[in-house]
Amino acid sequence: MKLIPPRGRTALGLALLCLLAVPVVAQDAADPFEQAREAFMAAEGFDARMAILKEFLSEHPNHAEAPDVLQAGADLYIEDRDDRPAAVALAEHQLTVTTDAEIVGAVRGVLLGLYAHPVYAFKLETLVTEHYDPATMTYGQHLNVLEAAAAAESWSLVDAQFKAAMPKANAETFAADYPDRDFSAEEIEVAGRNREGLIVTFAGWSQANQGDAGKAIKMYKQADEMLRKSYLGVPTNDLYRFWGQTLLMQGKSEEGFEKLTLAALYGGDDEADAIARKGYAEFRPGESFDDFAWTVRTKHAPEMTDFSAGNYQGTVQSFHELKGEKATLVAFWFPT
Amino acid sequence: MELPRLEPLYQKYRDQGFAVIAIDGMADTDRATKFIAEKGLTYPCLENGEGEGDVVGGTFGVGSYPTSYLVDGQGRVLFVHVGFSEGDEKHLEEEIQKVLAL
């Protein structure tokens, strides 16, 4: 049993969501993308849907939506068939038939994400070396490369990107990236610190994997102070998973499993959940990880904030009025 | 968790001190009221507001639906559930039972 069940979506759903996520204002029925989207939604099964995506990519490689369609196809291969090589082949082929410079850049971005696996470390390093100039890369591009490099376990690439990204991880670049948004000075400052925390997280993980767990922990603590936390009190990036794994490397098992559990329970990190369960079974054979997780929960559980909202009869009601004596499930939803 | 799947749990455990509160994050009144009536939901259903009344995004920072928090009698958030998969009701029921037993 997982602490947090996987999100209720299949790969087909992911691909569909990806397609549906594209802005739909001013739909043009004659637009081949709209036609493909309708056909996709009407199609059933992996083969039928993949055929529609491939046909679109083949006939319209320079269409503005081609990178999103490519991503949908890659997601289908990985999530539905667990076939990353097929996804990589699809994207590498697309790169050979795309000619529009802007679309080529976006296709490379898709490929970057697909190379985020140790098997593709060399290809990732080559792609970044040949097509991503650190002098002109944006903060967002650095972050994408850092994420891919960490997943590919390419630590030299992580370190190089961290060094190049640090001068760009601040409030000034955040404000420059959103010139039309009306952020307060405090929001900009917080966002800038969050940017720094995000890349320090990857730098710490790199240090841990290169044998310096002590330095890694120091960096995690810095990142933890800089990162924005969710309502549930944990950062929304990989920090607690990396931190937990590093503590395990140091032999600090209880602390490590605790961090991993927090990442899983309050950060929705399924990977942390899987690592914790597997590790705990080896650490304490025969003992229940769920019992351990329960103690972590009761120790770290965030306190529910009282809130008020209107019901459909026009009355404002509060959590404290409606809550159960022993247990309350607060369900955030929207009608579909 | 999908709202209709919560109704049997609500009916089963409400006498033991269990409550459900649903909040429509999109504040789509017409669709929500129709849905609630069609599905026969009997627990309190609220509607998210705007600005300072934005409970869902503002107070809790929830951006994925459905998301659920299971809160114990002391006001501690002991379980978080995001999305929906087959079999989740059973898992959720186990969590409810644990919290009711505290």
PDB file of N, CA and C in Angstrom, chain A residues 1-9 230-232 265-266 290 294 297-299 301-313 315 317-319 322-336, chain B residues 3 6 16-26 31-33 35-36 45-47 55 59-60 64-73 75-82 84-85 88 91 94-95 98-100:
ATOM      1  N   MET A   1       0.851  -1.202   0.000  1.00  0.00           N
ATOM      2  CA  MET A   1       0.000   0.000   0.000  1.00  0.00           C
ATOM      3  C   MET A   1       0.877   1.240   0.000  1.00  0.00           C
ATOM      4  N   LYS A   2       0.571   2.159  -0.861  1.00  0.00           N
ATOM      5  CA  LYS A   2       1.365   3.372  -0.954  1.00  0.00           C
ATOM      6  C   LYS A   2       0.795   4.435  -0.021  1.00  0.00           C
ATOM      7  N   LEU A   3       1.681   5.315   0.415  1.00  0.00           N
ATOM      8  CA  LEU A   3       1.192   6.408   1.254  1.00  0.00           C
ATOM      9  C   LEU A   3       0.247   7.289   0.454  1.00  0.00           C
ATOM     10  N   ILE A   4       0.684   7.586  -0.749  1.00  0.00           N
ATOM     11  CA  ILE A   4      -0.176   8.365  -1.629  1.00  0.00           C
ATOM     12  C   ILE A   4      -0.323   7.576  -2.916  1.00  0.00           C
ATOM     13  N   PRO A   5      -1.508   7.127  -3.231  1.00  0.00           N
ATOM     14  CA  PRO A   5      -1.690   6.348  -4.451  1.00  0.00           C
ATOM     15  C   PRO A   5      -1.301   7.168  -5.671  1.00  0.00           C
ATOM     16  N   PRO A   6      -0.851   6.503  -6.726  1.00  0.00           N
ATOM     17  CA  PRO A   6      -0.509   7.242  -7.938  1.00  0.00           C
ATOM     18  C   PRO A   6      -1.717   7.996  -8.452  1.00  0.00           C
ATOM     19  N   ARG A   7      -1.424   9.081  -9.116  1.00  0.00           N
ATOM     20  CA  ARG A   7      -2.516   9.871  -9.637  1.00  0.00           C
ATOM     21  C   ARG A   7      -3.337   9.036 -10.611  1.00  0.00           C
ATOM     22  N   GLY A   8      -4.608   9.260 -10.560  1.00  0.00           N
ATOM     23  CA  GLY A   8      -5.515   8.437 -11.331  1.00  0.00           C
ATOM     24  C   GLY A   8      -5.542   8.763 -12.807  1.00  0.00           C
ATOM     25  N   ARG A   9      -4.413   8.510 -13.465  1.00  0.00           N
ATOM     26  CA  ARG A   9      -4.435   8.769 -14.899  1.00  0.00           C
ATOM     27  C   ARG A   9      -3.554   7.753 -15.589  1.00  0.00           C
ATOM     28  N   SER A 230       5.132  23.785   0.660  1.00  0.00           N
ATOM     29  CA  SER A 230       3.705  23.633   0.402  1.00  0.00           C
ATOM     30  C   SER A 230       2.946  23.897   1.700  1.00  0.00           C
ATOM     31  N   TYR A 231       1.644  23.948   1.614  1.00  0.00           N
ATOM     32  CA  TYR A 231       0.822  24.113   2.815  1.00  0.00           C
ATOM     33  C   TYR A 231       1.137  23.018   3.830  1.00  0.00           C
ATOM     34  N   LEU A 232       1.491  21.849   3.311  1.00  0.00           N
ATOM     35  CA  LEU A 232       1.747  20.703   4.179  1.00  0.00           C
ATOM     36  C   LEU A 232       3.155  20.712   4.747  1.00  0.00           C
ATOM     37  N   LEU A 265       4.584  11.294   1.920  1.00  0.00           N
ATOM     38  CA  LEU A 265       3.267  11.576   2.501  1.00  0.00           C
ATOM     39  C   LEU A 265       2.777  12.982   2.216  1.00  0.00           C
ATOM     40  N   TYR A 266       3.662  13.951   2.423  1.00  0.00           N
ATOM     41  CA  TYR A 266       3.212  15.335   2.292  1.00  0.00           C
ATOM     42  C   TYR A 266       3.732  16.021   1.034  1.00  0.00           C
ATOM     43  N   ASP A 290       4.499   0.664   7.260  1.00  0.00           N
ATOM     44  CA  ASP A 290       3.321   1.511   7.495  1.00  0.00           C
ATOM     45  C   ASP A 290       3.219   1.942   8.954  1.00  0.00           C
ATOM     46  N   TRP A 294       3.373   5.717  10.155  1.00  0.00           N
ATOM     47  CA  TRP A 294       2.321   6.277  11.011  1.00  0.00           C
ATOM     48  C   TRP A 294       2.923   7.119  12.137  1.00  0.00           C
ATOM     49  N   ARG A 297       4.002  10.329  10.691  1.00  0.00           N
ATOM     50  CA  ARG A 297       2.829  11.193  10.451  1.00  0.00           C
ATOM     51  C   ARG A 297       2.363  11.892  11.712  1.00  0.00           C
ATOM     52  N   THR A 298       2.222  11.117  12.768  1.00  0.00           N
ATOM     53  CA  THR A 298       1.698  11.725  14.002  1.00  0.00           C
ATOM     54  C   THR A 298       2.696  12.722  14.591  1.00  0.00           C
ATOM     55  N   LYS A 299       3.980  12.528  14.277  1.00  0.00           N
ATOM     56  CA  LYS A 299       5.015  13.435  14.797  1.00  0.00           C
ATOM     57  C   LYS A 299       5.066  14.741  13.992  1.00  0.00           C
ATOM     58  N   ALA A 301       2.659  15.814  11.521  1.00  0.00           N
ATOM     59  CA  ALA A 301       1.424  16.224  10.848  1.00  0.00           C
ATOM     60  C   ALA A 301       1.186  17.733  10.949  1.00  0.00           C
ATOM     61  N   PRO A 302       0.990  18.390   9.825  1.00  0.00           N
ATOM     62  CA  PRO A 302       0.671  19.814   9.886  1.00  0.00           C
ATOM     63  C   PRO A 302      -0.725  20.036  10.450  1.00  0.00           C
ATOM     64  N   GLU A 303      -0.905  21.198  11.049  1.00  0.00           N
ATOM     65  CA  GLU A 303      -2.203  21.507  11.650  1.00  0.00           C
ATOM     66  C   GLU A 303      -3.142  22.082  10.597  1.00  0.00           C
ATOM     67  N   MET A 304      -4.348  21.579  10.577  1.00  0.00           N
ATOM     68  CA  MET A 304      -5.345  22.062   9.616  1.00  0.00           C
ATOM     69  C   MET A 304      -5.753  23.497   9.945  1.00  0.00           C
ATOM     70  N   THR A 305      -5.793  24.314   8.920  1.00  0.00           N
ATOM     71  CA  THR A 305      -6.232  25.703   9.091  1.00  0.00           C
ATOM     72  C   THR A 305      -7.750  25.782   9.024  1.00  0.00           C
ATOM     73  N   ASP A 306      -8.306  26.502   9.951  1.00  0.00           N
ATOM     74  CA  ASP A 306      -9.756  26.712   9.863  1.00  0.00           C
ATOM     75  C   ASP A 306     -10.044  27.573   8.636  1.00  0.00           C
ATOM     76  N   PHE A 307     -11.150  27.308   7.974  1.00  0.00           N
ATOM     77  CA  PHE A 307     -11.488  28.095   6.786  1.00  0.00           C
ATOM     78  C   PHE A 307     -13.000  28.241   6.686  1.00  0.00           C
ATOM     79  N   SER A 308     -13.410  29.197   5.890  1.00  0.00           N
ATOM     80  CA  SER A 308     -14.848  29.417   5.673  1.00  0.00           C
ATOM     81  C   SER A 308     -15.114  29.528   4.181  1.00  0.00           C
ATOM     82  N   ALA A 309     -16.261  29.038   3.771  1.00  0.00           N
ATOM     83  CA  ALA A 309     -16.684  29.150   2.372  1.00  0.00           C
ATOM     84  C   ALA A 309     -18.206  29.040   2.327  1.00  0.00           C
ATOM     85  N   GLY A 310     -18.791  29.524   1.252  1.00  0.00           N
ATOM     86  CA  GLY A 310     -20.240  29.499   1.139  1.00  0.00           C
ATOM     87  C   GLY A 310     -20.752  28.159   0.639  1.00  0.00           C
ATOM     88  N   ASN A 311     -21.921  27.765   1.122  1.00  0.00           N
ATOM     89  CA  ASN A 311     -22.548  26.574   0.540  1.00  0.00           C
ATOM     90  C   ASN A 311     -23.512  27.024  -0.563  1.00  0.00           C
ATOM     91  N   TYR A 312     -24.227  26.102  -1.147  1.00  0.00           N
ATOM     92  CA  TYR A 312     -25.083  26.438  -2.292  1.00  0.00           C
ATOM     93  C   TYR A 312     -26.451  26.990  -1.880  1.00  0.00           C
ATOM     94  N   GLN A 313     -26.626  27.103  -0.570  1.00  0.00           N
ATOM     95  CA  GLN A 313     -27.854  27.738  -0.069  1.00  0.00           C
ATOM     96  C   GLN A 313     -27.562  29.168   0.375  1.00  0.00           C
ATOM     97  N   THR A 315     -25.189  30.189   2.574  1.00  0.00           N
ATOM     98  CA  THR A 315     -24.696  30.340   3.946  1.00  0.00           C
ATOM     99  C   THR A 315     -23.194  30.090   3.990  1.00  0.00           C
ATOM    100  N   GLN A 317     -20.073  28.728   5.796  1.00  0.00           N
ATOM    101  CA  GLN A 317     -19.819  27.742   6.843  1.00  0.00           C
ATOM    102  C   GLN A 317     -18.314  27.573   7.028  1.00  0.00           C
ATOM    103  N   SER A 318     -17.932  27.175   8.226  1.00  0.00           N
ATOM    104  CA  SER A 318     -16.507  27.039   8.552  1.00  0.00           C
ATOM    105  C   SER A 318     -16.153  25.593   8.847  1.00  0.00           C
ATOM    106  N   PHE A 319     -14.876  25.319   8.689  1.00  0.00           N
ATOM    107  CA  PHE A 319     -14.378  23.975   8.989  1.00  0.00           C
ATOM    108  C   PHE A 319     -14.724  23.573  10.419  1.00  0.00           C
ATOM    109  N   LEU A 322     -18.209  22.290  10.754  1.00  0.00           N
ATOM    110  CA  LEU A 322     -18.608  21.106   9.999  1.00  0.00           C
ATOM    111  C   LEU A 322     -17.781  19.865  10.312  1.00  0.00           C
ATOM    112  N   LYS A 323     -16.641  20.049  10.950  1.00  0.00           N
ATOM    113  CA  LYS A 323     -15.717  18.928  11.139  1.00  0.00           C
ATOM    114  C   LYS A 323     -16.332  17.840  12.019  1.00  0.00           C
ATOM    115  N   GLY A 324     -15.834  16.631  11.821  1.00  0.00           N
ATOM    116  CA  GLY A 324     -16.276  15.515  12.640  1.00  0.00           C
ATOM    117  C   GLY A 324     -15.571  15.520  13.980  1.00  0.00           C
ATOM    118  N   GLU A 325     -16.157  14.819  14.917  1.00  0.00           N
ATOM    119  CA  GLU A 325     -15.550  14.771  16.254  1.00  0.00           C
ATOM    120  C   GLU A 325     -14.192  14.075  16.215  1.00  0.00           C
ATOM    121  N   LYS A 326     -14.088  13.024  15.394  1.00  0.00           N
ATOM    122  CA  LYS A 326     -12.854  12.233  15.381  1.00  0.00           C
ATOM    123  C   LYS A 326     -12.075  12.330  14.068  1.00  0.00           C
ATOM    124  N   ALA A 327     -12.782  12.503  12.970  1.00  0.00           N
ATOM    125  CA  ALA A 327     -12.086  12.522  11.675  1.00  0.00           C
ATOM    126  C   ALA A 327     -12.894  13.321  10.656  1.00  0.00           C
ATOM    127  N   THR A 328     -12.166  14.039   9.790  1.00  0.00           N
ATOM    128  CA  THR A 328     -12.835  14.812   8.744  1.00  0.00           C
ATOM    129  C   THR A 328     -12.055  14.674   7.450  1.00  0.00           C
ATOM    130  N   LEU A 329     -12.758  14.381   6.382  1.00  0.00           N
ATOM    131  CA  LEU A 329     -12.114  14.358   5.075  1.00  0.00           C
ATOM    132  C   LEU A 329     -12.499  15.642   4.343  1.00  0.00           C
ATOM    133  N   VAL A 330     -11.504  16.472   4.055  1.00  0.00           N
ATOM    134  CA  VAL A 330     -11.755  17.686   3.279  1.00  0.00           C
ATOM    135  C   VAL A 330     -11.380  17.374   1.839  1.00  0.00           C
ATOM    136  N   ALA A 331     -12.365  17.411   0.955  1.00  0.00           N
ATOM    137  CA  ALA A 331     -12.156  16.998  -0.432  1.00  0.00           C
ATOM    138  C   ALA A 331     -12.207  18.207  -1.367  1.00  0.00           C
ATOM    139  N   PHE A 332     -11.093  18.504  -2.013  1.00  0.00           N
ATOM    140  CA  PHE A 332     -11.036  19.586  -3.001  1.00  0.00           C
ATOM    141  C   PHE A 332     -11.343  18.963  -4.365  1.00  0.00           C
ATOM    142  N   TRP A 333     -12.315  19.496  -5.053  1.00  0.00           N
ATOM    143  CA  TRP A 333     -12.748  18.862  -6.300  1.00  0.00           C
ATOM    144  C   TRP A 333     -13.257  19.918  -7.264  1.00  0.00           C
ATOM    145  N   PHE A 334     -13.591  19.500  -8.469  1.00  0.00           N
ATOM    146  CA  PHE A 334     -14.378  20.345  -9.362  1.00  0.00           C
ATOM    147  C   PHE A 334     -15.263  19.442 -10.213  1.00  0.00           C
ATOM    148  N   PRO A 335     -16.445  19.927 -10.569  1.00  0.00           N
ATOM    149  CA  PRO A 335     -17.381  19.083 -11.318  1.00  0.00           C
ATOM    150  C   PRO A 335     -16.892  18.860 -12.744  1.00  0.00           C
ATOM    151  N   THR A 336     -16.946  17.609 -13.183  1.00  0.00           N
ATOM    152  CA  THR A 336     -16.499  17.289 -14.544  1.00  0.00           C
ATOM    153  C   THR A 336     -17.690  16.943 -15.424  1.00  0.00           C
TER     154      THR A 336
ATOM    155  N   LEU B   3     -15.998  12.398  -5.591  1.00  0.00           N
ATOM    156  CA  LEU B   3     -16.992  12.655  -4.539  1.00  0.00           C
ATOM    157  C   LEU B   3     -18.027  11.546  -4.338  1.00  0.00           C
ATOM    158  N   LEU B   6     -17.162   8.882  -1.968  1.00  0.00           N
ATOM    159  CA  LEU B   6     -17.054   9.236  -0.545  1.00  0.00           C
ATOM    160  C   LEU B   6     -18.378   9.063   0.187  1.00  0.00           C
ATOM    161  N   GLN B  16     -19.797   7.549  13.789  1.00  0.00           N
ATOM    162  CA  GLN B  16     -18.622   7.316  14.645  1.00  0.00           C
ATOM    163  C   GLN B  16     -17.754   8.576  14.765  1.00  0.00           C
ATOM    164  N   GLY B  17     -18.268   9.704  14.275  1.00  0.00           N
ATOM    165  CA  GLY B  17     -17.517  10.945  14.396  1.00  0.00           C
ATOM    166  C   GLY B  17     -16.760  11.336  13.143  1.00  0.00           C
ATOM    167  N   PHE B  18     -17.181  10.790  11.992  1.00  0.00           N
ATOM    168  CA  PHE B  18     -16.522  11.086  10.720  1.00  0.00           C
ATOM    169  C   PHE B  18     -17.375  12.063   9.904  1.00  0.00           C
ATOM    170  N   ALA B  19     -16.709  13.056   9.338  1.00  0.00           N
ATOM    171  CA  ALA B  19     -17.411  14.025   8.485  1.00  0.00           C
ATOM    172  C   ALA B  19     -16.666  14.194   7.164  1.00  0.00           C
ATOM    173  N   VAL B  20     -17.399  14.617   6.164  1.00  0.00           N
ATOM    174  CA  VAL B  20     -16.800  14.948   4.864  1.00  0.00           C
ATOM    175  C   VAL B  20     -17.208  16.377   4.530  1.00  0.00           C
ATOM    176  N   ILE B  21     -16.236  17.152   4.044  1.00  0.00           N
ATOM    177  CA  ILE B  21     -16.520  18.512   3.551  1.00  0.00           C
ATOM    178  C   ILE B  21     -15.917  18.611   2.156  1.00  0.00           C
ATOM    179  N   ALA B  22     -16.757  18.905   1.173  1.00  0.00           N
ATOM    180  CA  ALA B  22     -16.261  19.041  -0.201  1.00  0.00           C
ATOM    181  C   ALA B  22     -16.227  20.520  -0.578  1.00  0.00           C
ATOM    182  N   ILE B  23     -15.180  20.919  -1.281  1.00  0.00           N
ATOM    183  CA  ILE B  23     -15.080  22.310  -1.741  1.00  0.00           C
ATOM    184  C   ILE B  23     -14.801  22.306  -3.233  1.00  0.00           C
ATOM    185  N   ASP B  24     -15.682  22.935  -3.989  1.00  0.00           N
ATOM    186  CA  ASP B  24     -15.512  23.032  -5.435  1.00  0.00           C
ATOM    187  C   ASP B  24     -14.485  24.133  -5.737  1.00  0.00           C
ATOM    188  N   GLY B  25     -13.310  23.721  -6.167  1.00  0.00           N
ATOM    189  CA  GLY B  25     -12.237  24.675  -6.410  1.00  0.00           C
ATOM    190  C   GLY B  25     -12.488  25.597  -7.582  1.00  0.00           C
ATOM    191  N   MET B  26     -13.303  25.160  -8.516  1.00  0.00           N
ATOM    192  CA  MET B  26     -13.548  25.958  -9.719  1.00  0.00           C
ATOM    193  C   MET B  26     -14.756  26.894  -9.561  1.00  0.00           C
ATOM    194  N   ARG B  31     -22.850  23.599 -12.623  1.00  0.00           N
ATOM    195  CA  ARG B  31     -22.434  22.211 -12.809  1.00  0.00           C
ATOM    196  C   ARG B  31     -22.321  21.492 -11.474  1.00  0.00           C
ATOM    197  N   ALA B  32     -21.824  22.199 -10.458  1.00  0.00           N
ATOM    198  CA  ALA B  32     -21.640  21.567  -9.150  1.00  0.00           C
ATOM    199  C   ALA B  32     -22.988  21.173  -8.544  1.00  0.00           C
ATOM    200  N   THR B  33     -23.941  22.077  -8.562  1.00  0.00           N
ATOM    201  CA  THR B  33     -25.242  21.774  -7.942  1.00  0.00           C
ATOM    202  C   THR B  33     -25.943  20.636  -8.690  1.00  0.00           C
ATOM    203  N   PHE B  35     -24.426  18.239 -10.360  1.00  0.00           N
ATOM    204  CA  PHE B  35     -23.673  17.025 -10.036  1.00  0.00           C
ATOM    205  C   PHE B  35     -24.056  16.500  -8.655  1.00  0.00           C
ATOM    206  N   ILE B  36     -24.099  17.410  -7.698  1.00  0.00           N
ATOM    207  CA  ILE B  36     -24.393  17.015  -6.309  1.00  0.00           C
ATOM    208  C   ILE B  36     -25.799  16.401  -6.219  1.00  0.00           C
ATOM    209  N   CYS B  45     -21.298  20.520   0.970  1.00  0.00           N
ATOM    210  CA  CYS B  45     -20.531  20.892  -0.216  1.00  0.00           C
ATOM    211  C   CYS B  45     -20.443  22.424  -0.266  1.00  0.00           C
ATOM    212  N   LEU B  46     -19.223  22.927  -0.323  1.00  0.00           N
ATOM    213  CA  LEU B  46     -18.987  24.367  -0.328  1.00  0.00           C
ATOM    214  C   LEU B  46     -18.404  24.794  -1.666  1.00  0.00           C
ATOM    215  N   GLU B  47     -18.360  26.113  -1.833  1.00  0.00           N
ATOM    216  CA  GLU B  47     -17.869  26.664  -3.098  1.00  0.00           C
ATOM    217  C   GLU B  47     -16.704  27.615  -2.807  1.00  0.00           C
ATOM    218  N   VAL B  55     -10.005  29.746  -0.782  1.00  0.00           N
ATOM    219  CA  VAL B  55      -9.530  28.774   0.196  1.00  0.00           C
ATOM    220  C   VAL B  55      -8.640  27.721  -0.468  1.00  0.00           C
ATOM    221  N   THR B  59      -5.386  29.442   0.489  1.00  0.00           N
ATOM    222  CA  THR B  59      -5.056  28.928   1.827  1.00  0.00           C
ATOM    223  C   THR B  59      -4.257  27.624   1.760  1.00  0.00           C
ATOM    224  N   PHE B  60      -4.726  26.703   0.893  1.00  0.00           N
ATOM    225  CA  PHE B  60      -4.121  25.371   0.892  1.00  0.00           C
ATOM    226  C   PHE B  60      -3.176  25.126  -0.287  1.00  0.00           C
ATOM    227  N   SER B  64      -4.134  20.473  -7.870  1.00  0.00           N
ATOM    228  CA  SER B  64      -4.506  19.214  -8.527  1.00  0.00           C
ATOM    229  C   SER B  64      -5.811  18.716  -7.928  1.00  0.00           C
ATOM    230  N   TYR B  65      -6.679  18.260  -8.817  1.00  0.00           N
ATOM    231  CA  TYR B  65      -7.964  17.734  -8.341  1.00  0.00           C
ATOM    232  C   TYR B  65      -8.135  16.296  -8.803  1.00  0.00           C
ATOM    233  N   PRO B  66      -8.763  15.453  -8.027  1.00  0.00           N
ATOM    234  CA  PRO B  66      -9.172  15.707  -6.651  1.00  0.00           C
ATOM    235  C   PRO B  66      -7.997  15.554  -5.680  1.00  0.00           C
ATOM    236  N   THR B  67      -8.015  16.369  -4.634  1.00  0.00           N
ATOM    237  CA  THR B  67      -7.060  16.255  -3.523  1.00  0.00           C
ATOM    238  C   THR B  67      -7.862  16.201  -2.235  1.00  0.00           C
ATOM    239  N   SER B  68      -7.467  15.335  -1.335  1.00  0.00           N
ATOM    240  CA  SER B  68      -8.203  15.215  -0.059  1.00  0.00           C
ATOM    241  C   SER B  68      -7.238  15.204   1.118  1.00  0.00           C
ATOM    242  N   TYR B  69      -7.644  15.857   2.194  1.00  0.00           N
ATOM    243  CA  TYR B  69      -6.903  15.815   3.457  1.00  0.00           C
ATOM    244  C   TYR B  69      -7.764  15.094   4.484  1.00  0.00           C
ATOM    245  N   LEU B  70      -7.156  14.143   5.169  1.00  0.00           N
ATOM    246  CA  LEU B  70      -7.850  13.487   6.270  1.00  0.00           C
ATOM    247  C   LEU B  70      -7.311  14.070   7.575  1.00  0.00           C
ATOM    248  N   VAL B  71      -8.205  14.681   8.330  1.00  0.00           N
ATOM    249  CA  VAL B  71      -7.822  15.426   9.530  1.00  0.00           C
ATOM    250  C   VAL B  71      -8.371  14.706  10.757  1.00  0.00           C
ATOM    251  N   ASP B  72      -7.546  14.584  11.793  1.00  0.00           N
ATOM    252  CA  ASP B  72      -8.038  13.905  12.997  1.00  0.00           C
ATOM    253  C   ASP B  72      -8.753  14.892  13.922  1.00  0.00           C
ATOM    254  N   GLY B  73      -9.225  14.383  15.039  1.00  0.00           N
ATOM    255  CA  GLY B  73      -9.997  15.206  15.964  1.00  0.00           C
ATOM    256  C   GLY B  73      -9.208  16.338  16.578  1.00  0.00           C
ATOM    257  N   GLY B  75      -7.185  18.098  14.811  1.00  0.00           N
ATOM    258  CA  GLY B  75      -6.906  19.057  13.738  1.00  0.00           C
ATOM    259  C   GLY B  75      -5.592  18.799  13.009  1.00  0.00           C
ATOM    260  N   ARG B  76      -5.060  17.581  13.108  1.00  0.00           N
ATOM    261  CA  ARG B  76      -3.822  17.253  12.407  1.00  0.00           C
ATOM    262  C   ARG B  76      -4.135  16.611  11.057  1.00  0.00           C
ATOM    263  N   VAL B  77      -3.432  17.051  10.015  1.00  0.00           N
ATOM    264  CA  VAL B  77      -3.613  16.447   8.690  1.00  0.00           C
ATOM    265  C   VAL B  77      -2.756  15.183   8.654  1.00  0.00           C
ATOM    266  N   LEU B  78      -3.411  14.037   8.757  1.00  0.00           N
ATOM    267  CA  LEU B  78      -2.665  12.780   8.889  1.00  0.00           C
ATOM    268  C   LEU B  78      -2.558  12.000   7.588  1.00  0.00           C
ATOM    269  N   PHE B  79      -3.320  12.379   6.596  1.00  0.00           N
ATOM    270  CA  PHE B  79      -3.276  11.622   5.340  1.00  0.00           C
ATOM    271  C   PHE B  79      -3.662  12.562   4.205  1.00  0.00           C
ATOM    272  N   VAL B  80      -2.931  12.437   3.116  1.00  0.00           N
ATOM    273  CA  VAL B  80      -3.206  13.251   1.926  1.00  0.00           C
ATOM    274  C   VAL B  80      -3.420  12.310   0.757  1.00  0.00           C
ATOM    275  N   HIS B  81      -4.418  12.577  -0.014  1.00  0.00           N
ATOM    276  CA  HIS B  81      -4.717  11.716  -1.152  1.00  0.00           C
ATOM    277  C   HIS B  81      -4.876  12.606  -2.392  1.00  0.00           C
ATOM    278  N   VAL B  82      -4.105  12.279  -3.421  1.00  0.00           N
ATOM    279  CA  VAL B  82      -4.192  13.060  -4.667  1.00  0.00           C
ATOM    280  C   VAL B  82      -4.593  12.125  -5.794  1.00  0.00           C
ATOM    281  N   PHE B  84      -7.081   9.748  -8.316  1.00  0.00           N
ATOM    282  CA  PHE B  84      -7.939   8.611  -8.028  1.00  0.00           C
ATOM    283  C   PHE B  84      -7.516   7.409  -8.858  1.00  0.00           C
ATOM    284  N   SER B  85      -7.405   6.294  -8.201  1.00  0.00           N
ATOM    285  CA  SER B  85      -7.150   5.022  -8.879  1.00  0.00           C
ATOM    286  C   SER B  85      -8.116   3.990  -8.320  1.00  0.00           C
ATOM    287  N   ASP B  88      -8.699   2.816  -4.453  1.00  0.00           N
ATOM    288  CA  ASP B  88      -8.346   3.853  -3.484  1.00  0.00           C
ATOM    289  C   ASP B  88      -9.339   3.941  -2.326  1.00  0.00           C
ATOM    290  N   HIS B  91      -8.222   1.766   0.491  1.00  0.00           N
ATOM    291  CA  HIS B  91      -7.084   2.365   1.197  1.00  0.00           C
ATOM    292  C   HIS B  91      -7.563   3.516   2.080  1.00  0.00           C
ATOM    293  N   GLU B  94      -9.308   2.349   5.170  1.00  0.00           N
ATOM    294  CA  GLU B  94      -8.353   1.895   6.197  1.00  0.00           C
ATOM    295  C   GLU B  94      -7.779   3.082   6.973  1.00  0.00           C
ATOM    296  N   GLU B  95      -7.498   4.153   6.233  1.00  0.00           N
ATOM    297  CA  GLU B  95      -6.951   5.349   6.891  1.00  0.00           C
ATOM    298  C   GLU B  95      -7.995   5.983   7.812  1.00  0.00           C
ATOM    299  N   LYS B  98      -8.167   4.028  10.963  1.00  0.00           N
ATOM    300  CA  LYS B  98      -7.029   4.310  11.851  1.00  0.00           C
ATOM    301  C   LYS B  98      -7.252   5.602  12.622  1.00  0.00           C
ATOM    302  N   VAL B  99      -7.713   6.622  11.906  1.00  0.00           N
ATOM    303  CA  VAL B  99      -7.892   7.923  12.557  1.00  0.00           C
ATOM    304  C   VAL B  99      -9.054   7.856  13.543  1.00  0.00           C
ATOM    305  N   LEU B 100     -10.100   7.140  13.202  1.00  0.00           N
ATOM    306  CA  LEU B 100     -11.234   7.009  14.131  1.00  0.00           C
ATOM    307  C   LEU B 100     -10.828   6.264  15.400  1.00  0.00           C
TER     308      LEU B 100
END
